[in-house]
Amino acid sequence: MSSGTREPLYLQIQEYFKNLISSKQLAPHEQIPTEKEIMEKFNVSRITVTNALAELVNEGLIYRIPGKGSFVQEDAKIFKGKVEALEGDTSIPLEEITTQMEIPAERKIIGLIMPSIEDYFAIRLLAGINEMLNETEYILTIILSHNSREKEREAIRELLRLRAVGLLIFPVDAEIYNEDILELKVRNFPFVLIDRYLPGVETNYVISNNVDGAKLAVEHLWDMGHRNIAICSDSILPTITVEDRIKGYMDALKERDAMINPGYILTDLSLKQGDLTDQNLLYQFIRSRKATAYIALNAKLSVHIAKLAKSSFLNIPEDISIVTFDDPSFDTDFGMYTHIFQSEQTIGKEAANILVQLLEERQKNNIPHYKKKSITPQLVVKGTTGPVKLVHKNSPLK
């Protein structure tokens, strides 16, 4: 990678706010400009601003309140005002939740809310949950949210009406948290988040370590000689999963003293089939051969990248390499994928186990501590990664 002397834009943004904070021009809990305002001030993309602000959050200088904005940090009690506000909100009647504490023994329902059950990730996750609950007295009831905040809200309320004693929730992709989840927390109702956590909010959760997963992908590609590594997401909305994976990607490059090129962080990508035009930014990027390797943040996207590469007469892994989160190999003709294995079945089993522990502690009138578990991912090397081709850079393909 080129090492240039000009400081990257995301670092310039960080330094700008660090100076404002250290000079007291921004006071504790004062709101900083919106992402749109920062984009306009520095003439940069949203992902550059997002990455800069994420680093300021990691350094403890600012905090975020979804739907409100970013604020200057003072201490860790950043959601106190939000929780106090919710305590006065009776949108979910308190009695509808507290009645769960005295459920007849013959009806012990645990609710599971998931966006869908259409891929191997979800299927393995469900297998792990079932494996754990099969050994208990609890019955699993599943409602799909179809990645809709409103349907997720309806699912939570429906499961409470069914007198579920606890919930396992795989939150939808959304720019702001579902307030019904925060309401469950305020009411001390037992629930465990799966594959997501809410930054700044204490909850029970089980996740795959997405930062480490992205680091594994970069490390593998770097060791094979790749220096122009793109990371790709088709998520329209910023999610903590995407943010953590991009953070891991950036951290891995920083550890290797490599410059971070924002142009190699591709987000909001379209998976529209058959779109091989100038309007398809991913297709044009692949044809330009700017990157020799790609990290796809989900299995469906990795298959799409492989198909676009094939349409561009590029061979995998001879011309470009692909590492993906999750393994799509069951549904592709490109052979076995090098992928980040997230131990989905273990995640499901651990989430169910934590919820059962919470319910047991509640029966003993114990006040449970928040249980947080991060599962270490593994790199599985298959057929979509190989050594870099030094002749890539000046390819005539445009």
mmCIF file of C-alpha atoms in Angstrom:
data_model
loop_
_atom_site.group_PDB
_atom_site.id
_atom_site.type_symbol
_atom_site.label_atom_id
_atom_site.label_comp_id
_atom_site.label_asym_id
_atom_site.label_seq_id
_atom_site.Cartn_x
_atom_site.Cartn_y
_atom_site.Cartn_z
ATOM 1 C CA MET A 1 0.000 0.000 0.000
ATOM 2 C CA SER A 2 1.045 3.515 -0.670
ATOM 3 C CA SER A 3 2.365 5.242 2.382
ATOM 4 C CA GLY A 4 1.830 8.972 1.427
ATOM 5 C CA THR A 5 2.548 11.766 3.847
ATOM 6 C CA ARG A 6 -0.943 13.273 3.995
ATOM 7 C CA GLU A 7 -2.854 12.353 7.114
ATOM 8 C CA PRO A 8 -5.933 10.227 6.294
ATOM 9 C CA LEU A 9 -9.230 12.109 6.462
ATOM 10 C CA TYR A 10 -10.682 9.953 9.231
ATOM 11 C CA LEU A 11 -7.665 10.849 11.398
ATOM 12 C CA GLN A 12 -8.131 14.535 10.585
ATOM 13 C CA ILE A 13 -11.726 14.288 11.801
ATOM 14 C CA GLN A 14 -10.625 12.554 14.997
ATOM 15 C CA GLU A 15 -7.977 15.184 15.711
ATOM 16 C CA TYR A 16 -10.454 17.979 15.051
ATOM 17 C CA PHE A 17 -12.831 16.744 17.738
ATOM 18 C CA LYS A 18 -10.043 15.795 20.138
ATOM 19 C CA ASN A 19 -8.841 19.394 19.990
ATOM 20 C CA LEU A 20 -12.344 20.757 20.578
ATOM 21 C CA ILE A 21 -12.818 18.465 23.565
ATOM 22 C CA SER A 22 -9.391 19.057 25.128
ATOM 23 C CA SER A 23 -9.766 22.834 24.731
ATOM 24 C CA LYS A 24 -13.216 22.712 26.419
ATOM 25 C CA GLN A 25 -14.884 24.117 23.300
ATOM 26 C CA LEU A 26 -17.132 21.075 23.573
ATOM 27 C CA ALA A 27 -18.444 20.472 27.090
ATOM 28 C CA PRO A 28 -19.332 17.094 28.667
ATOM 29 C CA HIS A 29 -22.622 15.749 27.271
ATOM 30 C CA GLU A 30 -22.708 18.460 24.606
ATOM 31 C CA GLN A 31 -23.869 17.149 21.245
ATOM 32 C CA ILE A 32 -21.328 17.182 18.437
ATOM 33 C CA PRO A 33 -22.336 17.919 14.814
ATOM 34 C CA THR A 34 -24.342 15.295 12.943
ATOM 35 C CA GLU A 35 -22.693 12.853 10.534
ATOM 36 C CA LYS A 36 -24.191 14.808 7.635
ATOM 37 C CA GLU A 37 -22.711 18.073 8.933
ATOM 38 C CA ILE A 38 -19.297 16.460 9.388
ATOM 39 C CA MET A 39 -19.491 14.981 5.873
ATOM 40 C CA GLU A 40 -20.149 18.439 4.453
ATOM 41 C CA LYS A 41 -17.467 20.147 6.548
ATOM 42 C CA PHE A 42 -14.702 17.708 5.574
ATOM 43 C CA ASN A 43 -16.118 16.716 2.163
ATOM 44 C CA VAL A 44 -15.925 12.997 2.943
ATOM 45 C CA SER A 45 -18.165 9.929 2.699
ATOM 46 C CA ARG A 46 -20.456 8.689 5.455
ATOM 47 C CA ILE A 47 -18.305 5.611 6.091
ATOM 48 C CA THR A 48 -15.257 7.843 6.714
ATOM 49 C CA VAL A 49 -17.230 9.826 9.292
ATOM 50 C CA THR A 50 -18.645 6.645 10.836
ATOM 51 C CA ASN A 51 -15.171 5.152 11.215
ATOM 52 C CA ALA A 52 -13.787 8.356 12.738
ATOM 53 C CA LEU A 53 -16.604 8.589 15.274
ATOM 54 C CA ALA A 54 -16.361 4.872 16.079
ATOM 55 C CA GLU A 55 -12.721 5.369 17.034
ATOM 56 C CA LEU A 56 -13.639 8.329 19.263
ATOM 57 C CA VAL A 57 -16.219 6.093 20.963
ATOM 58 C CA ASN A 58 -13.602 3.367 21.437
ATOM 59 C CA GLU A 59 -11.258 5.910 23.028
ATOM 60 C CA GLY A 60 -13.972 6.963 25.446
ATOM 61 C CA LEU A 61 -14.197 10.536 24.163
ATOM 62 C CA ILE A 62 -17.768 10.484 22.885
ATOM 63 C CA TYR A 63 -20.856 8.321 23.216
ATOM 64 C CA ARG A 64 -23.831 7.715 20.958
ATOM 65 C CA ILE A 65 -27.544 7.741 21.670
ATOM 66 C CA PRO A 66 -29.341 6.044 18.760
ATOM 67 C CA GLY A 67 -31.790 8.380 17.099
ATOM 68 C CA LYS A 68 -30.306 11.366 18.955
ATOM 69 C CA GLY A 69 -26.671 11.738 17.927
ATOM 70 C CA SER A 70 -23.161 11.731 19.423
ATOM 71 C CA PHE A 71 -22.193 13.502 22.635
ATOM 72 C CA VAL A 72 -19.017 14.332 24.558
ATOM 73 C CA GLN A 73 -18.289 11.667 27.166
ATOM 74 C CA GLU A 74 -17.930 12.363 30.868
ATOM 75 C CA ASP A 75 -18.471 9.011 32.573
ATOM 76 C CA ALA A 76 -19.888 5.575 31.813
ATOM 77 C CA LYS A 77 -23.465 6.389 32.833
ATOM 78 C CA ILE A 78 -24.382 7.470 29.369
ATOM 79 C CA PHE A 79 -27.835 5.946 29.133
ATOM 80 C CA LYS A 80 -29.113 7.013 32.545
ATOM 81 C CA GLY A 81 -31.383 9.694 31.115
ATOM 82 C CA LYS A 82 -32.730 7.337 28.450
ATOM 83 C CA VAL A 83 -33.568 4.626 30.970
ATOM 84 C CA GLU A 84 -35.207 7.106 33.351
ATOM 85 C CA ALA A 85 -37.348 8.373 30.478
ATOM 86 C CA LEU A 86 -38.428 4.838 29.637
ATOM 87 C CA GLU A 87 -39.398 4.107 33.233
ATOM 88 C CA GLY A 88 -42.270 6.522 32.804
ATOM 89 C CA ASP A 89 -43.340 4.992 29.498
ATOM 90 C CA THR A 90 -46.185 2.514 29.890
ATOM 91 C CA SER A 91 -46.402 1.573 26.213
ATOM 92 C CA ILE A 92 -45.866 -1.994 27.438
ATOM 93 C CA PRO A 93 -48.124 -2.338 30.495
ATOM 94 C CA LEU A 94 -46.051 -3.265 33.511
ATOM 95 C CA GLU A 95 -48.525 -5.893 34.636
ATOM 96 C CA GLU A 96 -48.203 -7.607 31.259
ATOM 97 C CA ILE A 97 -44.565 -8.298 32.056
ATOM 98 C CA THR A 98 -44.533 -8.795 35.806
ATOM 99 C CA THR A 99 -47.150 -11.544 35.546
ATOM 100 C CA GLN A 100 -44.391 -13.645 33.981
ATOM 101 C CA MET A 101 -42.910 -14.168 37.442
ATOM 102 C CA GLU A 102 -45.646 -16.591 38.454
ATOM 103 C CA ILE A 103 -46.132 -18.919 35.508
ATOM 104 C CA PRO A 104 -47.775 -22.323 36.026
ATOM 105 C CA ALA A 105 -45.247 -25.136 35.742
ATOM 106 C CA GLU A 106 -46.997 -26.675 32.726
ATOM 107 C CA ARG A 107 -46.517 -23.517 30.624
ATOM 108 C CA LYS A 108 -42.899 -22.459 30.545
ATOM 109 C CA ILE A 109 -42.428 -20.850 27.165
ATOM 110 C CA ILE A 110 -39.205 -19.308 25.919
ATOM 111 C CA GLY A 111 -39.669 -17.024 22.928
ATOM 112 C CA LEU A 112 -37.176 -16.753 20.069
ATOM 113 C CA ILE A 113 -37.328 -13.747 17.725
ATOM 114 C CA MET A 114 -35.220 -13.958 14.563
ATOM 115 C CA PRO A 115 -35.147 -12.012 11.269
ATOM 116 C CA SER A 116 -35.430 -15.224 9.229
ATOM 117 C CA ILE A 117 -34.416 -18.869 9.066
ATOM 118 C CA GLU A 118 -33.228 -18.957 5.467
ATOM 119 C CA ASP A 119 -29.505 -19.641 5.719
ATOM 120 C CA TYR A 120 -27.107 -22.033 7.378
ATOM 121 C CA PHE A 121 -26.164 -19.435 10.007
ATOM 122 C CA ALA A 122 -29.742 -19.282 11.290
ATOM 123 C CA ILE A 123 -30.278 -23.034 10.991
ATOM 124 C CA ARG A 124 -27.148 -23.836 13.007
ATOM 125 C CA LEU A 125 -28.061 -21.164 15.545
ATOM 126 C CA LEU A 126 -31.490 -22.721 16.013
ATOM 127 C CA ALA A 127 -29.939 -26.180 16.325
ATOM 128 C CA GLY A 128 -27.789 -24.947 19.214
ATOM 129 C CA ILE A 129 -30.779 -23.392 20.993
ATOM 130 C CA ASN A 130 -32.804 -26.585 20.599
ATOM 131 C CA GLU A 131 -29.901 -28.716 21.793
ATOM 132 C CA MET A 132 -29.796 -26.752 25.042
ATOM 133 C CA LEU A 133 -33.538 -26.446 25.650
ATOM 134 C CA ASN A 134 -34.236 -30.112 24.874
ATOM 135 C CA GLU A 135 -32.632 -30.890 28.223
ATOM 136 C CA THR A 136 -34.951 -28.515 30.112
ATOM 137 C CA GLU A 137 -38.641 -28.042 30.889
ATOM 138 C CA TYR A 138 -38.959 -25.065 28.550
ATOM 139 C CA ILE A 139 -40.846 -25.000 25.243
ATOM 140 C CA LEU A 140 -39.474 -22.876 22.388
ATOM 141 C CA THR A 141 -41.835 -20.610 20.436
ATOM 142 C CA ILE A 142 -40.392 -18.879 17.346
ATOM 143 C CA ILE A 143 -41.600 -15.670 15.685
ATOM 144 C CA LEU A 144 -39.837 -14.178 12.647
ATOM 145 C CA SER A 145 -39.370 -10.404 12.452
ATOM 146 C CA HIS A 146 -38.421 -10.365 8.739
ATOM 147 C CA ASN A 147 -35.841 -7.719 9.684
ATOM 148 C CA SER A 148 -38.606 -5.204 10.465
ATOM 149 C CA ARG A 149 -38.507 -3.112 13.641
ATOM 150 C CA GLU A 150 -42.296 -3.001 13.732
ATOM 151 C CA LYS A 151 -42.615 -6.780 13.353
ATOM 152 C CA GLU A 152 -39.931 -7.237 16.013
ATOM 153 C CA ARG A 153 -41.969 -5.000 18.334
ATOM 154 C CA GLU A 154 -45.124 -7.004 17.576
ATOM 155 C CA ALA A 155 -43.238 -10.263 18.199
ATOM 156 C CA ILE A 156 -42.065 -9.121 21.634
ATOM 157 C CA ARG A 157 -45.600 -8.137 22.617
ATOM 158 C CA GLU A 158 -47.137 -11.323 21.228
ATOM 159 C CA LEU A 159 -44.711 -13.496 23.193
ATOM 160 C CA LEU A 160 -45.507 -11.546 26.352
ATOM 161 C CA ARG A 161 -49.212 -12.150 25.703
ATOM 162 C CA LEU A 162 -48.379 -15.851 25.404
ATOM 163 C CA ARG A 163 -46.821 -15.503 28.871
ATOM 164 C CA ALA A 164 -43.293 -16.395 27.784
ATOM 165 C CA VAL A 165 -40.955 -16.492 30.790
ATOM 166 C CA GLY A 166 -37.944 -15.251 28.820
ATOM 167 C CA LEU A 167 -36.866 -14.152 25.353
ATOM 168 C CA LEU A 168 -33.990 -14.843 22.979
ATOM 169 C CA ILE A 169 -33.766 -11.941 20.531
ATOM 170 C CA PHE A 170 -31.735 -11.683 17.329
ATOM 171 C CA PRO A 171 -32.263 -7.924 16.771
ATOM 172 C CA VAL A 172 -33.079 -6.538 13.344
ATOM 173 C CA ASP A 173 -30.653 -4.345 11.409
ATOM 174 C CA ALA A 174 -31.660 -0.816 12.325
ATOM 175 C CA GLU A 175 -30.178 2.621 12.818
ATOM 176 C CA ILE A 176 -31.747 2.910 16.271
ATOM 177 C CA TYR A 177 -32.568 0.363 18.948
ATOM 178 C CA ASN A 178 -36.060 -1.020 19.291
ATOM 179 C CA GLU A 179 -37.358 0.713 22.400
ATOM 180 C CA ASP A 180 -39.340 -2.381 23.357
ATOM 181 C CA ILE A 181 -36.018 -4.127 23.967
ATOM 182 C CA LEU A 182 -34.904 -1.272 26.210
ATOM 183 C CA GLU A 183 -38.274 -1.475 27.953
ATOM 184 C CA LEU A 184 -37.657 -5.150 28.731
ATOM 185 C CA LYS A 185 -34.389 -4.133 30.362
ATOM 186 C CA VAL A 186 -36.048 -1.414 32.440
ATOM 187 C CA ARG A 187 -38.672 -3.916 33.644
ATOM 188 C CA ASN A 188 -35.975 -6.514 34.489
ATOM 189 C CA PHE A 189 -37.574 -9.054 32.165
ATOM 190 C CA PRO A 190 -35.197 -11.962 31.333
ATOM 191 C CA PHE A 191 -33.844 -11.784 27.785
ATOM 192 C CA VAL A 192 -30.621 -12.506 25.914
ATOM 193 C CA LEU A 193 -29.521 -10.837 22.680
ATOM 194 C CA ILE A 194 -28.015 -13.041 19.977
ATOM 195 C CA ASP A 195 -25.319 -11.920 17.517
ATOM 196 C CA ARG A 196 -25.809 -8.271 18.543
ATOM 197 C CA TYR A 197 -25.207 -6.030 21.516
ATOM 198 C CA LEU A 198 -26.372 -2.496 22.237
ATOM 199 C CA PRO A 199 -23.367 -0.170 22.692
ATOM 200 C CA GLY A 200 -23.627 1.694 25.970
ATOM 201 C CA VAL A 201 -26.503 -0.451 27.260
ATOM 202 C CA GLU A 202 -25.920 -3.242 29.788
ATOM 203 C CA THR A 203 -27.674 -6.394 28.568
ATOM 204 C CA ASN A 204 -27.124 -10.133 28.384
ATOM 205 C CA TYR A 205 -25.748 -11.201 25.019
ATOM 206 C CA VAL A 206 -23.812 -13.839 23.104
ATOM 207 C CA ILE A 207 -21.915 -12.760 20.004
ATOM 208 C CA SER A 208 -19.136 -13.815 17.707
ATOM 209 C CA ASN A 209 -16.090 -11.578 18.126
ATOM 210 C CA ASN A 210 -16.499 -9.651 14.880
ATOM 211 C CA VAL A 211 -13.401 -7.505 15.408
ATOM 212 C CA ASP A 212 -11.206 -10.593 15.712
ATOM 213 C CA GLY A 213 -12.970 -12.234 12.769
ATOM 214 C CA ALA A 214 -12.067 -9.370 10.447
ATOM 215 C CA LYS A 215 -8.517 -9.359 11.797
ATOM 216 C CA LEU A 216 -8.191 -13.054 10.936
ATOM 217 C CA ALA A 217 -9.326 -12.338 7.376
ATOM 218 C CA VAL A 218 -6.850 -9.483 6.892
ATOM 219 C CA GLU A 219 -4.005 -11.464 8.471
ATOM 220 C CA HIS A 220 -4.598 -14.410 6.136
ATOM 221 C CA LEU A 221 -4.737 -12.249 3.010
ATOM 222 C CA TRP A 222 -1.751 -10.150 4.097
ATOM 223 C CA ASP A 223 0.344 -13.273 4.639
ATOM 224 C CA MET A 224 -0.460 -14.275 1.044
ATOM 225 C CA GLY A 225 0.948 -10.998 -0.230
ATOM 226 C CA HIS A 226 -2.257 -9.003 -0.648
ATOM 227 C CA ARG A 227 -1.970 -5.302 0.158
ATOM 228 C CA ASN A 228 -5.005 -3.902 -1.687
ATOM 229 C CA ILE A 229 -7.761 -5.517 0.362
ATOM 230 C CA ALA A 230 -11.369 -4.367 0.035
ATOM 231 C CA ILE A 231 -14.051 -4.984 2.645
ATOM 232 C CA CYS A 232 -17.658 -5.148 1.434
ATOM 233 C CA SER A 233 -21.083 -4.799 3.044
ATOM 234 C CA ASP A 234 -24.567 -4.757 1.544
ATOM 235 C CA SER A 235 -26.182 -3.463 4.727
ATOM 236 C CA ILE A 236 -28.179 -0.303 4.022
ATOM 237 C CA LEU A 237 -28.198 0.748 7.669
ATOM 238 C CA PRO A 238 -25.180 0.966 9.982
ATOM 239 C CA THR A 239 -25.194 -1.961 12.419
ATOM 240 C CA ILE A 240 -22.890 -2.837 15.273
ATOM 241 C CA THR A 241 -21.912 -6.057 13.465
ATOM 242 C CA VAL A 242 -20.778 -4.162 10.363
ATOM 243 C CA GLU A 243 -19.067 -1.479 12.451
ATOM 244 C CA ASP A 244 -17.118 -4.050 14.480
ATOM 245 C CA ARG A 245 -15.980 -5.922 11.374
ATOM 246 C CA ILE A 246 -14.828 -2.714 9.697
ATOM 247 C CA LYS A 247 -13.053 -1.774 12.927
ATOM 248 C CA GLY A 248 -11.253 -5.136 12.928
ATOM 249 C CA TYR A 249 -10.254 -4.598 9.297
ATOM 250 C CA MET A 250 -8.886 -1.130 10.075
ATOM 251 C CA ASP A 251 -7.117 -2.273 13.247
ATOM 252 C CA ALA A 252 -5.406 -5.118 11.376
ATOM 253 C CA LEU A 253 -4.102 -2.713 8.727
ATOM 254 C CA LYS A 254 -2.933 -0.239 11.381
ATOM 255 C CA GLU A 255 -1.029 -3.027 13.137
ATOM 256 C CA ARG A 256 0.831 -3.570 9.864
ATOM 257 C CA ASP A 257 1.575 0.152 9.430
ATOM 258 C CA ALA A 258 -0.597 0.176 6.314
ATOM 259 C CA MET A 259 -2.534 3.196 5.138
ATOM 260 C CA ILE A 260 -6.313 2.790 5.239
ATOM 261 C CA ASN A 261 -7.887 3.713 1.929
ATOM 262 C CA PRO A 262 -11.568 4.671 2.471
ATOM 263 C CA GLY A 263 -12.149 3.805 -1.185
ATOM 264 C CA TYR A 264 -11.603 0.147 -0.292
ATOM 265 C CA ILE A 265 -14.394 0.178 2.309
ATOM 266 C CA LEU A 266 -17.450 -0.573 0.160
ATOM 267 C CA THR A 267 -20.846 -0.284 1.859
ATOM 268 C CA ASP A 268 -24.535 -0.122 0.913
ATOM 269 C CA LEU A 269 -23.819 -2.442 -2.016
ATOM 270 C CA SER A 270 -26.615 -3.740 -4.222
ATOM 271 C CA LEU A 271 -27.090 -7.477 -4.747
ATOM 272 C CA LYS A 272 -29.307 -6.962 -7.787
ATOM 273 C CA GLN A 273 -28.687 -9.828 -10.172
ATOM 274 C CA GLY A 274 -27.717 -9.174 -13.788
ATOM 275 C CA ASP A 275 -26.751 -5.534 -13.210
ATOM 276 C CA LEU A 276 -23.490 -5.325 -15.153
ATOM 277 C CA THR A 277 -23.588 -1.601 -15.899
ATOM 278 C CA ASP A 278 -21.659 1.522 -14.988
ATOM 279 C CA GLN A 279 -24.230 2.122 -12.247
ATOM 280 C CA ASN A 280 -23.161 -1.056 -10.446
ATOM 281 C CA LEU A 281 -20.299 0.321 -8.361
ATOM 282 C CA LEU A 282 -19.163 -3.092 -7.110
ATOM 283 C CA TYR A 283 -19.024 -4.510 -10.633
ATOM 284 C CA GLN A 284 -17.006 -1.527 -11.849
ATOM 285 C CA PHE A 285 -14.698 -1.761 -8.839
ATOM 286 C CA ILE A 286 -14.026 -5.456 -9.465
ATOM 287 C CA ARG A 287 -13.385 -4.856 -13.171
ATOM 288 C CA SER A 288 -10.914 -2.085 -12.348
ATOM 289 C CA ARG A 289 -8.846 -4.641 -10.405
ATOM 290 C CA LYS A 290 -7.984 -2.035 -7.802
ATOM 291 C CA ALA A 291 -8.199 -4.699 -5.107
ATOM 292 C CA THR A 292 -6.565 -8.109 -5.234
ATOM 293 C CA ALA A 293 -8.653 -9.466 -2.364
ATOM 294 C CA TYR A 294 -12.139 -9.011 -0.928
ATOM 295 C CA ILE A 295 -13.597 -9.560 2.528
ATOM 296 C CA ALA A 296 -17.361 -10.106 2.302
ATOM 297 C CA LEU A 297 -19.336 -9.450 5.473
ATOM 298 C CA ASN A 298 -21.876 -12.173 4.715
ATOM 299 C CA ALA A 299 -22.158 -15.328 2.659
ATOM 300 C CA LYS A 300 -24.711 -14.040 0.143
ATOM 301 C CA LEU A 301 -22.482 -11.075 -0.699
ATOM 302 C CA SER A 302 -19.451 -13.318 -1.206
ATOM 303 C CA VAL A 303 -21.351 -15.373 -3.783
ATOM 304 C CA HIS A 304 -22.369 -12.137 -5.525
ATOM 305 C CA ILE A 305 -18.745 -10.949 -5.629
ATOM 306 C CA ALA A 306 -17.669 -14.279 -7.104
ATOM 307 C CA LYS A 307 -20.329 -14.055 -9.827
ATOM 308 C CA LEU A 308 -19.310 -10.499 -10.727
ATOM 309 C CA ALA A 309 -15.680 -11.618 -10.887
ATOM 310 C CA LYS A 310 -16.630 -14.445 -13.232
ATOM 311 C CA SER A 311 -18.543 -11.958 -15.420
ATOM 312 C CA SER A 312 -15.362 -9.868 -15.519
ATOM 313 C CA PHE A 313 -13.343 -12.912 -16.709
ATOM 314 C CA LEU A 314 -11.454 -13.085 -13.420
ATOM 315 C CA ASN A 315 -10.551 -16.425 -11.897
ATOM 316 C CA ILE A 316 -10.757 -17.220 -8.182
ATOM 317 C CA PRO A 317 -8.283 -17.427 -6.489
ATOM 318 C CA GLU A 318 -5.799 -16.886 -9.339
ATOM 319 C CA ASP A 319 -6.917 -13.314 -10.080
ATOM 320 C CA ILE A 320 -8.712 -12.274 -6.910
ATOM 321 C CA SER A 321 -9.139 -13.831 -3.473
ATOM 322 C CA ILE A 322 -12.305 -13.839 -1.367
ATOM 323 C CA VAL A 323 -12.737 -14.368 2.368
ATOM 324 C CA THR A 324 -16.280 -14.351 3.702
ATOM 325 C CA PHE A 325 -18.017 -14.384 7.039
ATOM 326 C CA ASP A 326 -19.996 -17.654 7.115
ATOM 327 C CA ASP A 327 -19.694 -20.436 4.554
ATOM 328 C CA PRO A 328 -21.926 -20.259 1.447
ATOM 329 C CA SER A 329 -20.370 -23.290 -0.227
ATOM 330 C CA PHE A 330 -23.571 -25.364 -0.084
ATOM 331 C CA ASP A 331 -25.194 -22.940 -2.541
ATOM 332 C CA THR A 332 -22.485 -22.130 -5.050
ATOM 333 C CA ASP A 333 -20.563 -23.543 -7.960
ATOM 334 C CA PHE A 334 -17.326 -21.777 -7.032
ATOM 335 C CA GLY A 335 -16.070 -24.517 -4.721
ATOM 336 C CA MET A 336 -15.410 -24.284 -1.025
ATOM 337 C CA TYR A 337 -14.975 -20.764 0.352
ATOM 338 C CA THR A 338 -12.292 -19.551 2.697
ATOM 339 C CA HIS A 339 -14.434 -18.225 5.509
ATOM 340 C CA ILE A 340 -14.678 -16.994 9.067
ATOM 341 C CA PHE A 341 -16.438 -19.726 11.036
ATOM 342 C CA GLN A 342 -18.497 -18.148 13.816
ATOM 343 C CA SER A 343 -19.551 -21.283 15.740
ATOM 344 C CA GLU A 344 -23.229 -20.486 15.249
ATOM 345 C CA GLN A 345 -24.400 -23.614 17.046
ATOM 346 C CA THR A 346 -22.290 -22.706 20.070
ATOM 347 C CA ILE A 347 -23.698 -19.152 20.034
ATOM 348 C CA GLY A 348 -27.250 -20.528 20.096
ATOM 349 C CA LYS A 349 -26.487 -23.038 22.824
ATOM 350 C CA GLU A 350 -24.739 -20.457 25.020
ATOM 351 C CA ALA A 351 -27.566 -17.930 24.594
ATOM 352 C CA ALA A 352 -30.166 -20.489 25.657
ATOM 353 C CA ASN A 353 -27.971 -21.595 28.561
ATOM 354 C CA ILE A 354 -27.611 -18.018 29.831
ATOM 355 C CA LEU A 355 -31.371 -17.461 29.643
ATOM 356 C CA VAL A 356 -32.051 -20.654 31.598
ATOM 357 C CA GLN A 357 -29.538 -19.507 34.241
ATOM 358 C CA LEU A 358 -31.308 -16.135 34.486
ATOM 359 C CA LEU A 359 -34.651 -17.858 34.992
ATOM 360 C CA GLU A 360 -33.221 -20.147 37.676
ATOM 361 C CA GLU A 361 -31.702 -17.190 39.523
ATOM 362 C CA ARG A 362 -35.017 -15.346 39.345
ATOM 363 C CA GLN A 363 -36.820 -18.330 40.903
ATOM 364 C CA LYS A 364 -34.350 -18.143 43.801
ATOM 365 C CA ASN A 365 -35.020 -14.395 44.099
ATOM 366 C CA ASN A 366 -31.382 -13.697 43.251
ATOM 367 C CA ILE A 367 -30.430 -10.534 41.398
ATOM 368 C CA PRO A 368 -28.554 -11.809 38.328
ATOM 369 C CA HIS A 369 -25.487 -10.083 36.937
ATOM 370 C CA TYR A 370 -25.362 -9.326 33.236
ATOM 371 C CA LYS A 371 -23.850 -12.205 31.320
ATOM 372 C CA LYS A 372 -21.883 -11.376 28.196
ATOM 373 C CA LYS A 373 -20.142 -13.935 26.049
ATOM 374 C CA SER A 374 -17.988 -13.379 22.983
ATOM 375 C CA ILE A 375 -17.218 -16.520 20.963
ATOM 376 C CA THR A 376 -13.815 -16.616 19.287
ATOM 377 C CA PRO A 377 -14.154 -17.112 15.495
ATOM 378 C CA GLN A 378 -11.928 -19.359 13.412
ATOM 379 C CA LEU A 379 -10.432 -18.992 9.952
ATOM 380 C CA VAL A 380 -11.201 -21.929 7.653
ATOM 381 C CA VAL A 381 -8.935 -21.880 4.600
ATOM 382 C CA LYS A 382 -10.500 -23.374 1.471
ATOM 383 C CA GLY A 383 -10.370 -22.662 -2.245
ATOM 384 C CA THR A 384 -11.121 -18.962 -2.697
ATOM 385 C CA THR A 385 -7.828 -17.491 -1.478
ATOM 386 C CA GLY A 386 -4.368 -17.670 -2.984
ATOM 387 C CA PRO A 387 -1.110 -15.727 -3.364
ATOM 388 C CA VAL A 388 -1.333 -12.275 -4.884
ATOM 389 C CA LYS A 389 -0.529 -11.822 -8.568
ATOM 390 C CA LEU A 390 1.972 -9.007 -8.955
ATOM 391 C CA VAL A 391 0.747 -8.336 -12.506
ATOM 392 C CA HIS A 392 -2.655 -7.223 -11.201
ATOM 393 C CA LYS A 393 -1.984 -3.547 -10.856
ATOM 394 C CA ASN A 394 -1.769 -2.499 -14.489
ATOM 395 C CA SER A 395 -4.461 -4.754 -15.898
ATOM 396 C CA PRO A 396 -6.046 -3.385 -19.096
ATOM 397 C CA LEU A 397 -9.521 -4.254 -17.804
ATOM 398 C CA LYS A 398 -11.519 -1.060 -17.258
#
